[in-house]
Coordinates of C-alpha atoms in Angstrom, one line a residue:
Chain A
D7 CA -0.4 -0.2 -0.1
A8 CA 1.6 3.9 -1.1
G9 CA 2.1 5.7 2.2
V10 CA 1.3 9.7 1.7
T11 CA 3.0 11.0 -0.8
Q12 CA 4.8 15.0 -1.1
S13 CA 5.6 16.6 -3.8
P14 CA 7.9 18.6 -4.9
T15 CA 10.7 17.1 -2.7
H16 CA 12.4 19.8 -2.1
L17 CA 12.0 23.4 -3.5
I18 CA 14.2 26.7 -3.8
K19 CA 12.0 30.2 -3.9
T20 CA 12.6 33.7 -3.5
R21 CA 11.5 36.2 -1.0
G22 CA 8.1 37.3 -1.7
Q23 CA 7.0 34.3 -4.1
H24 CA 4.3 32.1 -3.5
V25 CA 4.3 28.2 -2.7
T26 CA 2.0 25.1 -3.3
L27 CA 2.6 22.2 -1.5
R28 CA 1.1 19.2 -2.1
C29 CA -0.1 15.5 0.0
S30 CA -2.0 12.7 -1.0
P31 CA -2.8 10.8 2.1
I32 CA -2.9 6.7 2.5
S33 CA -6.0 5.1 1.2
G34 CA -9.3 5.4 3.1
H35 CA -7.6 8.4 5.5
K36 CA -10.0 11.1 5.2
S37 CA -7.6 13.4 8.0
V38 CA -4.9 15.6 6.6
S39 CA -2.5 17.7 8.4
W40 CA 0.4 20.2 7.8
Y41 CA 3.4 20.4 9.9
Q42 CA 6.0 22.8 9.4
Q43 CA 9.7 21.8 11.5
V44 CA 12.4 24.1 11.4
L45 CA 15.7 22.4 11.7
G46 CA 16.7 21.4 15.3
Q47 CA 13.0 21.3 16.6
G48 CA 10.1 19.2 16.2
P49 CA 7.3 20.3 13.7
Q50 CA 4.7 22.9 14.4
F51 CA 0.8 22.5 13.9
I52 CA -0.4 24.5 11.2
F53 CA -3.4 22.7 9.9
Q54 CA -5.8 20.0 10.0
Y55 CA -8.2 19.5 7.0
Y56 CA -11.5 16.3 7.9
E57 CA -13.8 15.8 5.3
K58 CA -12.9 18.7 2.9
E59 CA -12.8 21.6 6.3
E60 CA -10.2 23.1 8.0
R61 CA -10.6 21.8 11.6
G62 CA -7.6 23.3 13.2
R63 CA -5.3 25.8 12.5
G64 CA -1.8 26.8 14.5
N65 CA -0.4 30.4 15.4
F66 CA 0.4 30.3 11.9
P67 CA -0.1 34.4 9.8
D68 CA -3.2 34.5 7.1
R69 CA 0.1 33.9 4.6
F70 CA -0.2 30.4 5.2
S71 CA -3.4 29.0 3.6
A72 CA -4.7 24.9 2.8
R73 CA -7.6 23.3 1.2
Q74 CA -8.6 19.5 1.0
F75 CA -10.1 18.1 -2.6
P76 CA -12.7 15.6 -2.8
N77 CA -10.9 13.3 -3.2
Y78 CA -8.3 14.0 0.6
S79 CA -5.4 15.1 -1.2
S80 CA -4.8 18.3 -0.1
E81 CA -2.5 22.3 -0.9
L82 CA -0.9 23.8 1.6
N83 CA 0.0 27.6 0.0
V84 CA 2.2 29.8 1.4
N85 CA 1.9 33.5 0.0
A86 CA 4.6 36.5 0.4
L87 CA 6.9 34.1 1.5
L88 CA 10.1 35.5 3.7
L89 CA 13.7 33.8 5.1
G90 CA 12.1 32.5 8.0
D91 CA 9.1 29.6 5.6
S92 CA 12.8 28.0 4.6
A93 CA 12.2 24.7 6.5
L94 CA 10.3 20.8 6.1
Y95 CA 6.9 20.9 5.8
L96 CA 4.8 17.5 6.6
C97 CA 1.9 16.3 5.7
A98 CA 0.0 13.4 7.9
S99 CA -3.1 11.2 7.5
S100 CA -4.6 9.6 9.8
L101 CA -8.3 8.0 10.2
Q102 CA -10.5 10.6 12.2
G103 CA -7.4 11.6 13.9
N104 CA -5.8 9.2 15.4
E105 CA -2.5 8.2 15.2
Q106 CA -1.0 10.2 12.1
Y107 CA 1.7 9.0 9.2
F108 CA 3.9 11.4 7.8
G109 CA 4.7 11.5 4.4
P110 CA 7.9 12.2 3.2
G111 CA 8.5 16.2 3.5
T112 CA 9.1 19.2 1.1
R113 CA 12.3 21.0 1.9
L114 CA 11.5 24.4 1.3
T115 CA 14.3 27.0 0.9
V116 CA 13.7 30.9 0.5
T117 CA 16.8 32.6 -0.8
Chain B
G9 CA -1.7 26.1 25.6
Q10 CA 0.3 23.4 25.5
N11 CA 4.2 22.7 27.0
I12 CA 5.8 20.0 26.4
D13 CA 9.6 19.1 27.7
Q14 CA 12.3 16.3 27.2
P15 CA 16.0 16.1 27.1
T16 CA 17.7 17.8 24.2
E17 CA 20.6 14.8 23.6
M18 CA 21.2 11.5 25.2
T19 CA 24.2 9.0 24.3
A20 CA 23.7 5.6 25.5
T21 CA 25.7 2.4 24.2
E22 CA 25.0 -0.3 21.9
G23 CA 23.3 -3.5 23.5
A24 CA 22.0 -0.8 26.8
I25 CA 18.6 0.2 27.9
V26 CA 18.0 4.0 27.8
Q27 CA 15.2 5.8 29.2
I28 CA 13.5 9.1 27.5
N29 CA 11.5 11.6 29.5
C30 CA 8.8 13.6 28.5
T31 CA 6.9 15.9 30.5
Y32 CA 3.8 17.6 29.7
Q33 CA 1.8 20.2 30.5
T34 CA -1.8 20.5 28.0
S35 CA -5.5 20.7 28.6
G36 CA -7.7 18.5 26.6
F37 CA -5.1 15.4 26.3
N38 CA -6.5 12.8 24.6
G39 CA -3.1 10.7 23.9
L40 CA 0.4 10.6 24.0
F41 CA 2.8 9.6 20.7
W42 CA 6.6 8.8 20.1
Y43 CA 8.0 9.0 16.8
Q44 CA 10.8 8.2 16.2
Q45 CA 13.0 10.5 13.2
H46 CA 16.4 10.1 11.5
A47 CA 18.3 13.0 10.6
G48 CA 16.7 14.1 6.7
E49 CA 13.3 11.5 6.9
A50 CA 9.7 12.2 8.0
P51 CA 8.6 10.9 11.6
T52 CA 7.5 7.9 12.0
F53 CA 5.3 6.1 14.9
L54 CA 6.4 4.0 17.7
S55 CA 3.6 4.3 19.6
Y56 CA 0.4 5.8 21.5
N57 CA -0.9 5.5 24.8
V58 CA -4.2 6.8 26.0
L59 CA -4.5 5.2 29.0
D60 CA -1.8 4.9 31.7
G61 CA 0.6 2.2 32.0
L62 CA 2.9 0.8 30.1
E63 CA 2.6 0.1 26.3
E64 CA 5.3 -2.5 24.7
K65 CA 5.9 -3.1 21.3
G66 CA 9.1 -5.4 20.7
R67 CA 12.4 -3.2 22.1
F68 CA 10.1 -0.2 22.4
S69 CA 8.1 0.7 25.9
S70 CA 6.5 3.5 26.5
F71 CA 4.4 4.7 29.5
L72 CA 2.2 7.0 30.4
S73 CA 0.9 9.0 33.8
R74 CA -2.1 11.2 32.9
S75 CA -1.7 12.3 36.1
K76 CA 1.4 13.2 36.2
G77 CA 1.7 14.5 33.3
Y78 CA 4.7 12.1 32.6
S79 CA 5.6 10.1 29.6
Y80 CA 8.9 8.1 28.8
L81 CA 10.3 5.5 26.2
L82 CA 12.2 2.5 26.9
L83 CA 14.9 1.5 24.2
K84 CA 16.4 -2.3 24.9
E85 CA 19.3 -3.8 23.1
L86 CA 20.5 -0.8 21.5
Q87 CA 21.4 -0.8 18.1
M88 CA 23.6 1.4 16.3
K89 CA 20.5 2.2 13.7
D90 CA 18.3 3.6 16.7
S91 CA 20.7 6.7 16.3
A92 CA 17.7 9.5 16.0
S93 CA 15.5 11.9 17.6
Y94 CA 12.4 10.8 19.6
L95 CA 9.7 13.4 19.2
C96 CA 7.4 13.2 22.1
A97 CA 4.1 14.6 20.6
V98 CA 0.6 15.0 22.8
R99 CA -2.9 15.4 20.9
A100 CA -5.6 17.8 22.2
L101 CA -9.1 17.2 21.2
T102 CA -10.4 20.8 19.6
T103 CA -13.6 20.3 18.6
G104 CA -15.8 17.4 17.2
T105 CA -13.1 15.2 15.5
A106 CA -10.3 17.7 14.8
S107 CA -7.0 16.9 17.0
K108 CA -3.8 18.6 16.6
L109 CA -0.4 17.1 18.0
T110 CA 2.5 19.7 19.8
F111 CA 5.1 18.4 19.1
G112 CA 8.5 18.5 21.8
T113 CA 12.0 19.7 20.4
G114 CA 13.5 16.1 20.7
T115 CA 15.6 14.0 22.3
R116 CA 18.4 13.4 19.6
L117 CA 19.7 9.9 20.5
Q118 CA 23.5 8.8 19.7
V119 CA 24.5 5.0 20.0
T120 CA 27.8 4.6 20.5
L121 CA 30.1 1.1 20.3

């Protein structure tokens, strides 16, 4: 069975640009969560989506947005990129918020 | 809010036993998770505790005391491949089925010969 997949694997952007990161959950999982992990820190919660509705949001500015599609895949969008947005962005899927399975992540570098 | 504390680094010898502690403060507690993360990779699920007591899974065991806001991960018969960061995460209910995981900063374990 395929696990959580994310694309792209790596991304380099310039300050002020926007970025879209994609995630496909494990088949049958309806909940997708996004996390930001800065080097040397634990993942920080950004969003949770369940059945295409936002169910939770972490302490991130409005430059961060996300959505979930009818097939339960999800996109994370970040506008007006800052140097501090450089991080590993992790997507996790779960059955109704139980144990979460993480994808390989997208490493974003903002220059 | 939520606060999770775990040691930054630990070192142990191959074949030994190591205990990684985690203390937490949270409202709406709904479970504690341990994840393993090798450098440059995504976290992988190790264990889940929602009730007090010990959960054993092979070489790994996890303990929870909700009244003390305390958990530990016990790794037995350490192997070199166990060198990784170990993340403690607390799940808190928000509304309905919504939940979020709050992670500690992770404990970097170095296994030596």
